[in-house]
């Protein structure tokens, strides 16, 4: 019997079952072989997308067959409904029946956790994410490359602030920049390095420029008189070279480093869409490179371990602290210890002037990591909306105690109530990153304490005393944020990154 000859039942016999749907097969067009296929979905006929019923070696195979045919669109919808029901059952099982509303659960598909995002915040983020800035760089001729002297000055200035992103090994990056500038004496800059490195280079310059005062920007000799124009140009140049490096396809740690730096710059440009998508991409690329697994690097040196951990936790800080956008990574996705609280001179021996034995930039980074973990645990442990709202009180109390414990263990120079003496004033002048760290972490703690306690008010749970306490904490935190930023030591321009 030939492949085209049907049997008495009218079912065609063939040696191989078809994989393309009937519509695509009859019109001899390409089918993606996933039911419903993209062609049928595009023409609005997803429910009719089926594979032809055939007889193979005496057995009749159809779309609905359990022996190897693919499920129909209706089958997939039914499977999705069943999986949602199973998911709710597993999540509900983690809470004692006595803690639920009479032991009754919600209908399948309605198991949503309580959240801390207010409606005005949702509207704000929707508004910001619905608009975007147009890039100023489309070709390399539009990029404002800094002179060698300007680049070296920016690199030296950036040494004081690289702990904000902790994306690069400063000594290694310094050597790479020197090699690049030497090559630029002979060939064009775009030919002196690969696109992935050039993206990292311009991301570093952009973040450094953000932290500078107007006077400092003038002294470095920027390639254009308007510093804001240069800032936007370098920001867009980073995106240009990232795309040239095909960061969505090519697994390269330099792309991860670039995004780790760029995430500090995106808020300045209100570029939250790029921030959200780039951060998710960097997390996934890091997982492919196994940066997220300490056990996958048995042969790396202690120095390499610290560099890798700092890069990974830089991504986690950016991911978990921007809870309004939703996390790209969950706690079970990685096994990486926090960076060690060591003197930077042991990690970056070339830059002794930015560190001291008692005041280490990495201490701020570790504190930010701990805050990110505390906030993530709070959000992930919030009760489901159908559950007893009294459970929320326990979560708020635990989160508040965790933040209080974190504050009590901060180094003295990061404490908001550190006594001001002639020694601390002189120290802050010598190490300007200390007052910036103290202000930024103080603002962060005020804000997240307000976020935690306003959840109680949002869901109207607790007694009158609990609600009054929550209102007081929210008001005090709001006043604390304003007084910290606009106080006598406030340096607003350096809060742009935060």
Short mmCIF file of C-alpha atoms in Angstrom, two decimals, residues 39-409:
data_model
loop_
_atom_site.label_atom_id
_atom_site.label_comp_id
_atom_site.label_asym_id
_atom_site.label_seq_id
_atom_site.Cartn_x
_atom_site.Cartn_y
_atom_site.Cartn_z
CA UNK A 39 0.18 30.21 11.39
CA UNK A 40 -3.19 29.03 12.73
CA UNK A 41 -2.96 31.40 15.69
CA UNK A 42 -2.23 34.29 13.34
CA UNK A 43 -5.29 33.53 11.20
CA UNK A 44 -7.49 33.21 14.31
CA UNK A 45 -8.12 29.48 13.92
CA UNK A 46 -6.10 28.10 16.83
CA UNK A 47 -8.87 25.73 17.92
CA UNK A 48 -9.00 24.01 14.51
CA UNK A 49 -5.25 23.42 14.29
CA UNK A 50 -4.84 19.64 14.17
CA UNK A 51 -2.56 16.98 12.74
CA UNK A 52 -3.99 14.56 10.18
CA UNK A 53 -5.18 11.19 11.51
CA UNK A 54 -3.12 8.44 9.85
CA UNK A 55 -2.43 4.70 10.13
CA UNK A 56 1.20 3.84 10.99
CA UNK A 57 2.11 0.13 11.02
CA UNK A 58 -1.48 -0.82 11.67
CA UNK A 59 -2.05 1.73 14.45
CA UNK A 60 -4.23 4.78 13.99
CA UNK A 61 -2.62 7.96 15.30
CA UNK A 62 -4.45 11.24 15.65
CA UNK A 63 -4.07 14.56 17.46
CA UNK A 64 -6.00 13.19 20.42
CA UNK A 65 -4.00 9.93 20.54
CA UNK A 66 -2.11 9.28 23.76
CA UNK A 67 0.61 7.39 21.92
CA UNK A 68 2.58 10.21 20.45
CA UNK A 69 0.38 12.86 18.85
CA UNK A 70 0.48 16.41 20.20
CA UNK A 71 -2.39 17.78 22.31
CA UNK A 72 -4.95 20.12 20.81
CA UNK A 73 -5.48 23.71 21.84
CA UNK A 74 -8.48 22.66 23.95
CA UNK A 75 -6.37 19.97 25.63
CA UNK A 76 -3.72 22.53 26.52
CA UNK A 77 -6.30 24.83 28.09
CA UNK A 78 -7.65 21.95 30.15
CA UNK A 79 -4.14 20.96 31.25
CA UNK A 80 -3.40 24.55 32.29
CA UNK A 81 -6.56 24.62 34.41
CA UNK A 82 -5.59 21.37 36.12
CA UNK A 83 -2.04 22.63 36.80
CA UNK A 84 -3.40 25.82 38.37
CA UNK A 85 -5.58 23.75 40.65
CA UNK A 86 -2.63 21.57 41.68
CA UNK A 87 -0.49 24.67 42.28
CA UNK A 88 -3.09 26.18 44.58
CA UNK A 89 -3.46 22.90 46.49
CA UNK A 90 0.31 22.72 47.10
CA UNK A 91 0.52 26.36 48.19
CA UNK A 92 -2.52 26.04 50.43
CA UNK A 93 -1.06 22.94 52.09
CA UNK A 94 1.84 25.01 53.46
CA UNK A 95 -0.55 26.94 55.76
CA UNK A 96 -2.38 25.15 58.62
CA UNK A 97 -6.12 24.74 58.00
CA UNK A 98 -6.87 26.50 61.28
CA UNK A 99 -5.24 29.63 59.93
CA UNK A 100 -7.46 29.78 56.87
CA UNK A 101 -10.92 31.21 56.44
CA UNK A 102 -12.79 28.27 57.95
CA UNK A 103 -10.55 25.84 56.06
CA UNK A 104 -12.02 26.97 52.75
CA UNK A 105 -9.83 27.95 49.87
CA UNK A 106 -10.40 30.12 46.81
CA UNK A 107 -11.56 28.82 43.47
CA UNK A 108 -8.72 27.60 41.22
CA UNK A 109 -6.79 30.38 39.53
CA UNK A 110 -7.39 33.03 42.21
CA UNK A 111 -4.39 32.34 44.46
CA UNK A 112 -2.60 35.71 44.49
CA UNK A 113 -0.37 36.92 47.28
CA UNK A 114 -0.91 40.18 49.03
CA UNK A 115 1.42 42.85 47.72
CA UNK A 116 3.02 46.03 48.99
CA UNK A 117 2.66 48.13 45.85
CA UNK A 118 0.18 50.98 46.20
CA UNK A 119 -2.13 51.93 43.34
CA UNK A 120 -0.43 55.30 42.81
CA UNK A 121 2.90 53.48 42.46
CA UNK A 122 1.42 51.16 39.85
CA UNK A 123 0.16 54.17 37.92
CA UNK A 124 3.53 55.88 38.22
CA UNK A 125 5.43 52.87 36.92
CA UNK A 126 2.91 52.30 34.14
CA UNK A 127 3.33 55.92 33.11
CA UNK A 128 7.13 55.72 33.17
CA UNK A 129 7.24 52.42 31.32
CA UNK A 130 4.82 53.63 28.64
CA UNK A 131 7.30 56.30 27.52
CA UNK A 132 10.86 55.95 26.40
CA UNK A 133 13.74 58.07 25.23
CA UNK A 134 15.04 57.94 21.68
CA UNK A 135 18.62 56.85 21.30
CA UNK A 136 21.17 59.41 20.12
CA UNK A 137 23.61 56.84 18.74
CA UNK A 138 22.93 54.94 15.52
CA UNK A 139 26.46 54.75 14.09
CA UNK A 140 29.96 54.86 15.56
CA UNK A 141 30.49 58.30 14.03
CA UNK A 142 27.91 59.70 16.48
CA UNK A 143 29.77 58.45 19.58
CA UNK A 144 31.71 61.02 21.60
CA UNK A 145 34.89 59.12 22.44
CA UNK A 146 36.81 60.74 25.33
CA UNK A 147 40.45 61.65 24.94
CA UNK A 148 43.08 59.43 26.54
CA UNK A 149 43.64 61.96 29.31
CA UNK A 150 39.91 62.31 29.98
CA UNK A 151 39.49 58.51 30.08
CA UNK A 152 42.34 58.12 32.57
CA UNK A 153 40.93 60.83 34.85
CA UNK A 154 37.49 59.23 34.73
CA UNK A 155 38.99 55.84 35.48
CA UNK A 156 40.85 57.23 38.48
CA UNK A 157 37.74 58.96 39.76
CA UNK A 158 35.69 55.79 39.20
CA UNK A 159 37.97 53.87 41.56
CA UNK A 160 36.28 55.64 44.46
CA UNK A 161 32.79 54.64 43.36
CA UNK A 162 33.10 51.26 41.64
CA UNK A 163 31.70 49.52 44.75
CA UNK A 164 28.25 50.86 43.76
CA UNK A 165 28.05 48.17 41.09
CA UNK A 166 31.05 45.95 42.01
CA UNK A 167 30.89 44.62 38.46
CA UNK A 168 34.57 44.61 37.55
CA UNK A 169 37.89 43.68 39.03
CA UNK A 170 39.30 47.20 39.11
CA UNK A 171 42.95 46.22 38.62
CA UNK A 172 42.11 44.05 35.60
CA UNK A 173 39.87 46.71 34.08
CA UNK A 174 42.56 49.35 34.59
CA UNK A 175 45.03 47.24 32.59
CA UNK A 176 42.47 46.69 29.84
CA UNK A 177 41.78 50.42 29.55
CA UNK A 178 45.52 51.15 29.31
CA UNK A 179 45.89 48.59 26.50
CA UNK A 180 42.87 50.05 24.71
CA UNK A 181 44.17 53.62 24.89
CA UNK A 182 47.57 52.51 23.59
CA UNK A 183 45.91 50.87 20.58
CA UNK A 184 43.87 54.01 19.92
CA UNK A 185 47.10 55.84 19.07
CA UNK A 186 47.43 53.63 16.00
CA UNK A 187 43.92 52.57 14.97
CA UNK A 188 40.38 53.85 15.37
CA UNK A 189 38.77 53.25 18.80
CA UNK A 190 36.04 51.01 17.38
CA UNK A 191 38.75 48.75 15.97
CA UNK A 192 40.83 48.71 19.15
CA UNK A 193 38.49 46.46 21.15
CA UNK A 194 35.58 44.08 20.77
CA UNK A 195 32.01 45.44 21.02
CA UNK A 196 31.39 43.60 24.31
CA UNK A 197 34.36 45.35 25.94
CA UNK A 198 33.44 48.74 24.46
CA UNK A 199 29.96 48.36 25.96
CA UNK A 200 31.55 47.71 29.36
CA UNK A 201 33.88 50.68 28.88
CA UNK A 202 31.08 53.17 28.14
CA UNK A 203 28.89 51.78 30.93
CA UNK A 204 31.74 52.43 33.38
CA UNK A 205 32.23 55.97 32.04
CA UNK A 206 28.49 56.69 32.27
CA UNK A 207 28.19 55.53 35.87
CA UNK A 208 31.32 57.46 36.85
CA UNK A 209 30.05 60.66 35.24
CA UNK A 210 26.78 60.34 37.15
CA UNK A 211 28.65 60.53 40.46
CA UNK A 212 30.63 63.69 39.63
CA UNK A 213 29.94 67.29 40.56
CA UNK A 214 29.73 69.98 37.86
CA UNK A 215 33.21 71.22 38.82
CA UNK A 216 34.66 67.72 38.59
CA UNK A 217 33.10 67.23 35.16
CA UNK A 218 34.77 70.39 33.89
CA UNK A 219 38.18 69.34 35.21
CA UNK A 220 38.25 65.99 33.40
CA UNK A 221 37.89 67.62 29.96
CA UNK A 222 34.80 66.00 28.48
CA UNK A 223 34.59 65.68 24.67
CA UNK A 224 31.65 68.13 24.59
CA UNK A 225 30.86 71.23 26.61
CA UNK A 226 27.42 70.07 27.76
CA UNK A 227 27.94 67.28 30.31
CA UNK A 228 24.33 66.06 30.01
CA UNK A 229 24.76 65.57 26.28
CA UNK A 230 27.90 63.52 26.90
CA UNK A 231 26.11 61.51 29.59
CA UNK A 232 23.25 60.60 27.27
CA UNK A 233 25.63 59.85 24.41
CA UNK A 234 27.72 57.43 26.49
CA UNK A 235 24.59 55.79 27.85
CA UNK A 236 23.33 55.19 24.33
CA UNK A 237 26.78 54.09 23.17
CA UNK A 238 26.62 51.35 25.78
CA UNK A 239 23.37 50.08 24.29
CA UNK A 240 24.81 50.37 20.77
CA UNK A 241 27.82 48.18 21.55
CA UNK A 242 25.71 45.75 23.61
CA UNK A 243 23.60 45.14 20.53
CA UNK A 244 26.73 44.82 18.41
CA UNK A 245 27.96 42.20 20.86
CA UNK A 246 24.68 40.29 20.40
CA UNK A 247 24.24 40.05 24.15
CA UNK A 248 20.96 38.15 23.77
CA UNK A 249 22.71 35.37 21.87
CA UNK A 250 26.34 35.36 22.92
CA UNK A 251 27.10 34.20 26.47
CA UNK A 252 29.83 36.58 27.62
CA UNK A 253 30.60 37.66 31.17
CA UNK A 254 31.41 41.15 29.88
CA UNK A 255 27.76 41.55 28.90
CA UNK A 256 26.77 40.67 32.46
CA UNK A 257 29.27 43.19 33.84
CA UNK A 258 27.95 45.88 31.50
CA UNK A 259 24.36 45.33 32.59
CA UNK A 260 25.37 45.26 36.27
CA UNK A 261 26.78 48.78 35.79
CA UNK A 262 24.01 49.96 33.48
CA UNK A 263 21.31 49.09 36.02
CA UNK A 264 22.69 51.92 38.18
CA UNK A 265 22.26 54.36 35.29
CA UNK A 266 18.83 53.39 33.95
CA UNK A 267 16.84 55.08 36.78
CA UNK A 268 18.59 58.38 36.02
CA UNK A 269 17.11 58.24 32.51
CA UNK A 270 13.76 56.82 33.75
CA UNK A 271 14.58 53.88 31.48
CA UNK A 272 12.77 51.22 33.52
CA UNK A 273 11.79 49.01 30.58
CA UNK A 274 15.42 48.58 29.62
CA UNK A 275 16.37 48.09 33.27
CA UNK A 276 13.82 45.33 33.75
CA UNK A 277 14.63 43.37 30.59
CA UNK A 278 18.41 43.78 30.75
CA UNK A 279 18.53 42.67 34.37
CA UNK A 280 16.56 39.50 33.61
CA UNK A 281 18.89 38.79 30.69
CA UNK A 282 21.98 39.28 32.89
CA UNK A 283 20.60 36.90 35.53
CA UNK A 284 19.95 34.19 32.94
CA UNK A 285 23.37 34.67 31.31
CA UNK A 286 25.03 34.47 34.74
CA UNK A 287 23.24 31.21 35.42
CA UNK A 288 24.49 29.79 32.11
CA UNK A 289 28.02 30.84 33.10
CA UNK A 290 27.36 29.27 36.54
CA UNK A 291 28.21 32.48 38.34
CA UNK A 292 25.23 31.57 40.52
CA UNK A 293 26.78 28.37 41.90
CA UNK A 294 29.76 28.40 44.26
CA UNK A 295 30.22 24.65 43.82
CA UNK A 296 30.82 25.01 40.08
CA UNK A 297 34.17 26.78 40.52
CA UNK A 298 36.48 24.48 42.53
CA UNK A 299 39.64 25.74 40.83
CA UNK A 300 39.17 29.49 41.12
CA UNK A 301 41.38 31.52 43.44
CA UNK A 302 40.09 33.32 46.52
CA UNK A 303 40.42 36.58 44.59
CA UNK A 304 38.33 35.25 41.67
CA UNK A 305 35.70 33.94 44.08
CA UNK A 306 35.19 37.36 45.64
CA UNK A 307 35.01 39.07 42.23
CA UNK A 308 32.42 36.56 41.00
CA UNK A 309 30.31 36.80 44.17
CA UNK A 310 30.30 40.58 44.04
CA UNK A 311 29.10 40.55 40.45
CA UNK A 312 26.31 38.07 41.20
CA UNK A 313 25.07 39.87 44.30
CA UNK A 314 25.14 43.15 42.41
CA UNK A 315 22.47 41.65 40.14
CA UNK A 316 20.47 40.32 43.10
CA UNK A 317 20.50 43.72 44.83
CA UNK A 318 19.19 45.39 41.69
CA UNK A 319 16.59 42.66 41.21
CA UNK A 320 15.15 42.22 44.70
CA UNK A 321 15.15 45.87 45.76
CA UNK A 322 13.05 46.92 42.75
CA UNK A 323 10.09 44.89 44.00
CA UNK A 324 7.62 47.06 42.05
CA UNK A 325 8.83 45.45 38.81
CA UNK A 326 8.81 41.87 40.10
CA UNK A 327 11.89 39.67 40.66
CA UNK A 328 13.72 37.99 37.78
CA UNK A 329 15.40 35.51 40.14
CA UNK A 330 14.08 33.47 43.06
CA UNK A 331 16.06 32.37 46.08
CA UNK A 332 16.17 28.71 45.08
CA UNK A 333 17.80 29.54 41.74
CA UNK A 334 21.30 30.08 43.11
CA UNK A 335 23.83 29.06 45.73
CA UNK A 336 26.28 31.91 46.24
CA UNK A 337 27.54 33.17 49.57
CA UNK A 338 27.72 36.90 50.14
CA UNK A 339 31.09 38.57 49.53
CA UNK A 340 33.55 38.47 52.40
CA UNK A 341 33.97 41.59 54.52
CA UNK A 342 37.63 42.02 53.72
CA UNK A 343 39.82 45.06 53.32
CA UNK A 344 39.76 46.10 49.68
CA UNK A 345 43.55 46.25 49.69
CA UNK A 346 43.54 42.46 49.81
CA UNK A 347 41.29 42.33 46.76
CA UNK A 348 42.47 45.42 44.86
CA UNK A 349 46.10 45.97 45.96
CA UNK A 350 46.60 48.84 43.52
CA UNK A 351 44.07 51.15 45.17
CA UNK A 352 45.02 51.51 48.82
CA UNK A 353 43.97 55.13 48.95
CA UNK A 354 40.22 54.34 48.85
CA UNK A 355 40.22 51.85 51.72
CA UNK A 356 41.19 51.71 55.35
CA UNK A 357 41.41 48.98 57.94
CA UNK A 358 38.17 49.96 59.66
CA UNK A 359 36.11 51.51 56.83
CA UNK A 360 35.61 49.26 53.82
CA UNK A 361 33.31 50.03 50.85
CA UNK A 362 32.31 46.37 50.69
CA UNK A 363 30.54 46.74 54.05
CA UNK A 364 27.87 48.88 52.37
CA UNK A 365 27.55 46.31 49.59
CA UNK A 366 27.05 43.48 52.09
CA UNK A 367 24.46 45.52 54.00
CA UNK A 368 22.56 46.18 50.78
CA UNK A 369 22.62 42.45 50.04
CA UNK A 370 21.15 41.70 53.46
CA UNK A 371 18.42 44.33 52.96
CA UNK A 372 17.57 42.79 49.59
CA UNK A 373 17.27 39.34 51.19
CA UNK A 374 15.07 40.68 54.00
CA UNK A 375 12.74 42.41 51.56
CA UNK A 376 12.59 39.35 49.30
CA UNK A 377 11.71 37.10 52.25
CA UNK A 378 8.96 39.50 53.31
CA UNK A 379 7.36 39.58 49.87
CA UNK A 380 7.67 35.86 49.25
CA UNK A 381 6.10 35.02 52.64
CA UNK A 382 3.10 37.35 52.32
CA UNK A 383 -0.18 35.44 52.79
CA UNK A 384 -2.47 34.78 49.87
CA UNK A 385 -5.35 37.21 49.53
CA UNK A 386 -7.92 34.54 50.46
CA UNK A 387 -6.15 33.70 53.73
CA UNK A 388 -6.70 35.11 57.19
CA UNK A 389 -5.25 38.62 57.22
CA UNK A 390 -4.04 38.15 60.77
CA UNK A 391 -1.19 36.16 59.24
CA UNK A 392 0.06 39.44 57.79
CA UNK A 393 0.72 40.81 61.27
CA UNK A 394 3.22 38.03 61.97
CA UNK A 395 5.00 38.68 58.66
CA UNK A 396 5.27 42.41 59.36
CA UNK A 397 6.60 41.81 62.84
CA UNK A 398 9.24 39.35 61.60
CA UNK A 399 10.36 41.69 58.80
CA UNK A 400 10.53 44.66 61.16
CA UNK A 401 12.64 42.68 63.63
CA UNK A 402 14.96 41.57 60.83
CA UNK A 403 15.49 45.17 59.70
CA UNK A 404 16.08 46.28 63.31
CA UNK A 405 18.67 43.55 63.76
CA UNK A 406 20.32 44.55 60.49
CA UNK A 407 20.52 48.20 61.58
CA UNK A 408 22.06 47.26 64.92
CA UNK A 409 24.84 45.29 63.21
#
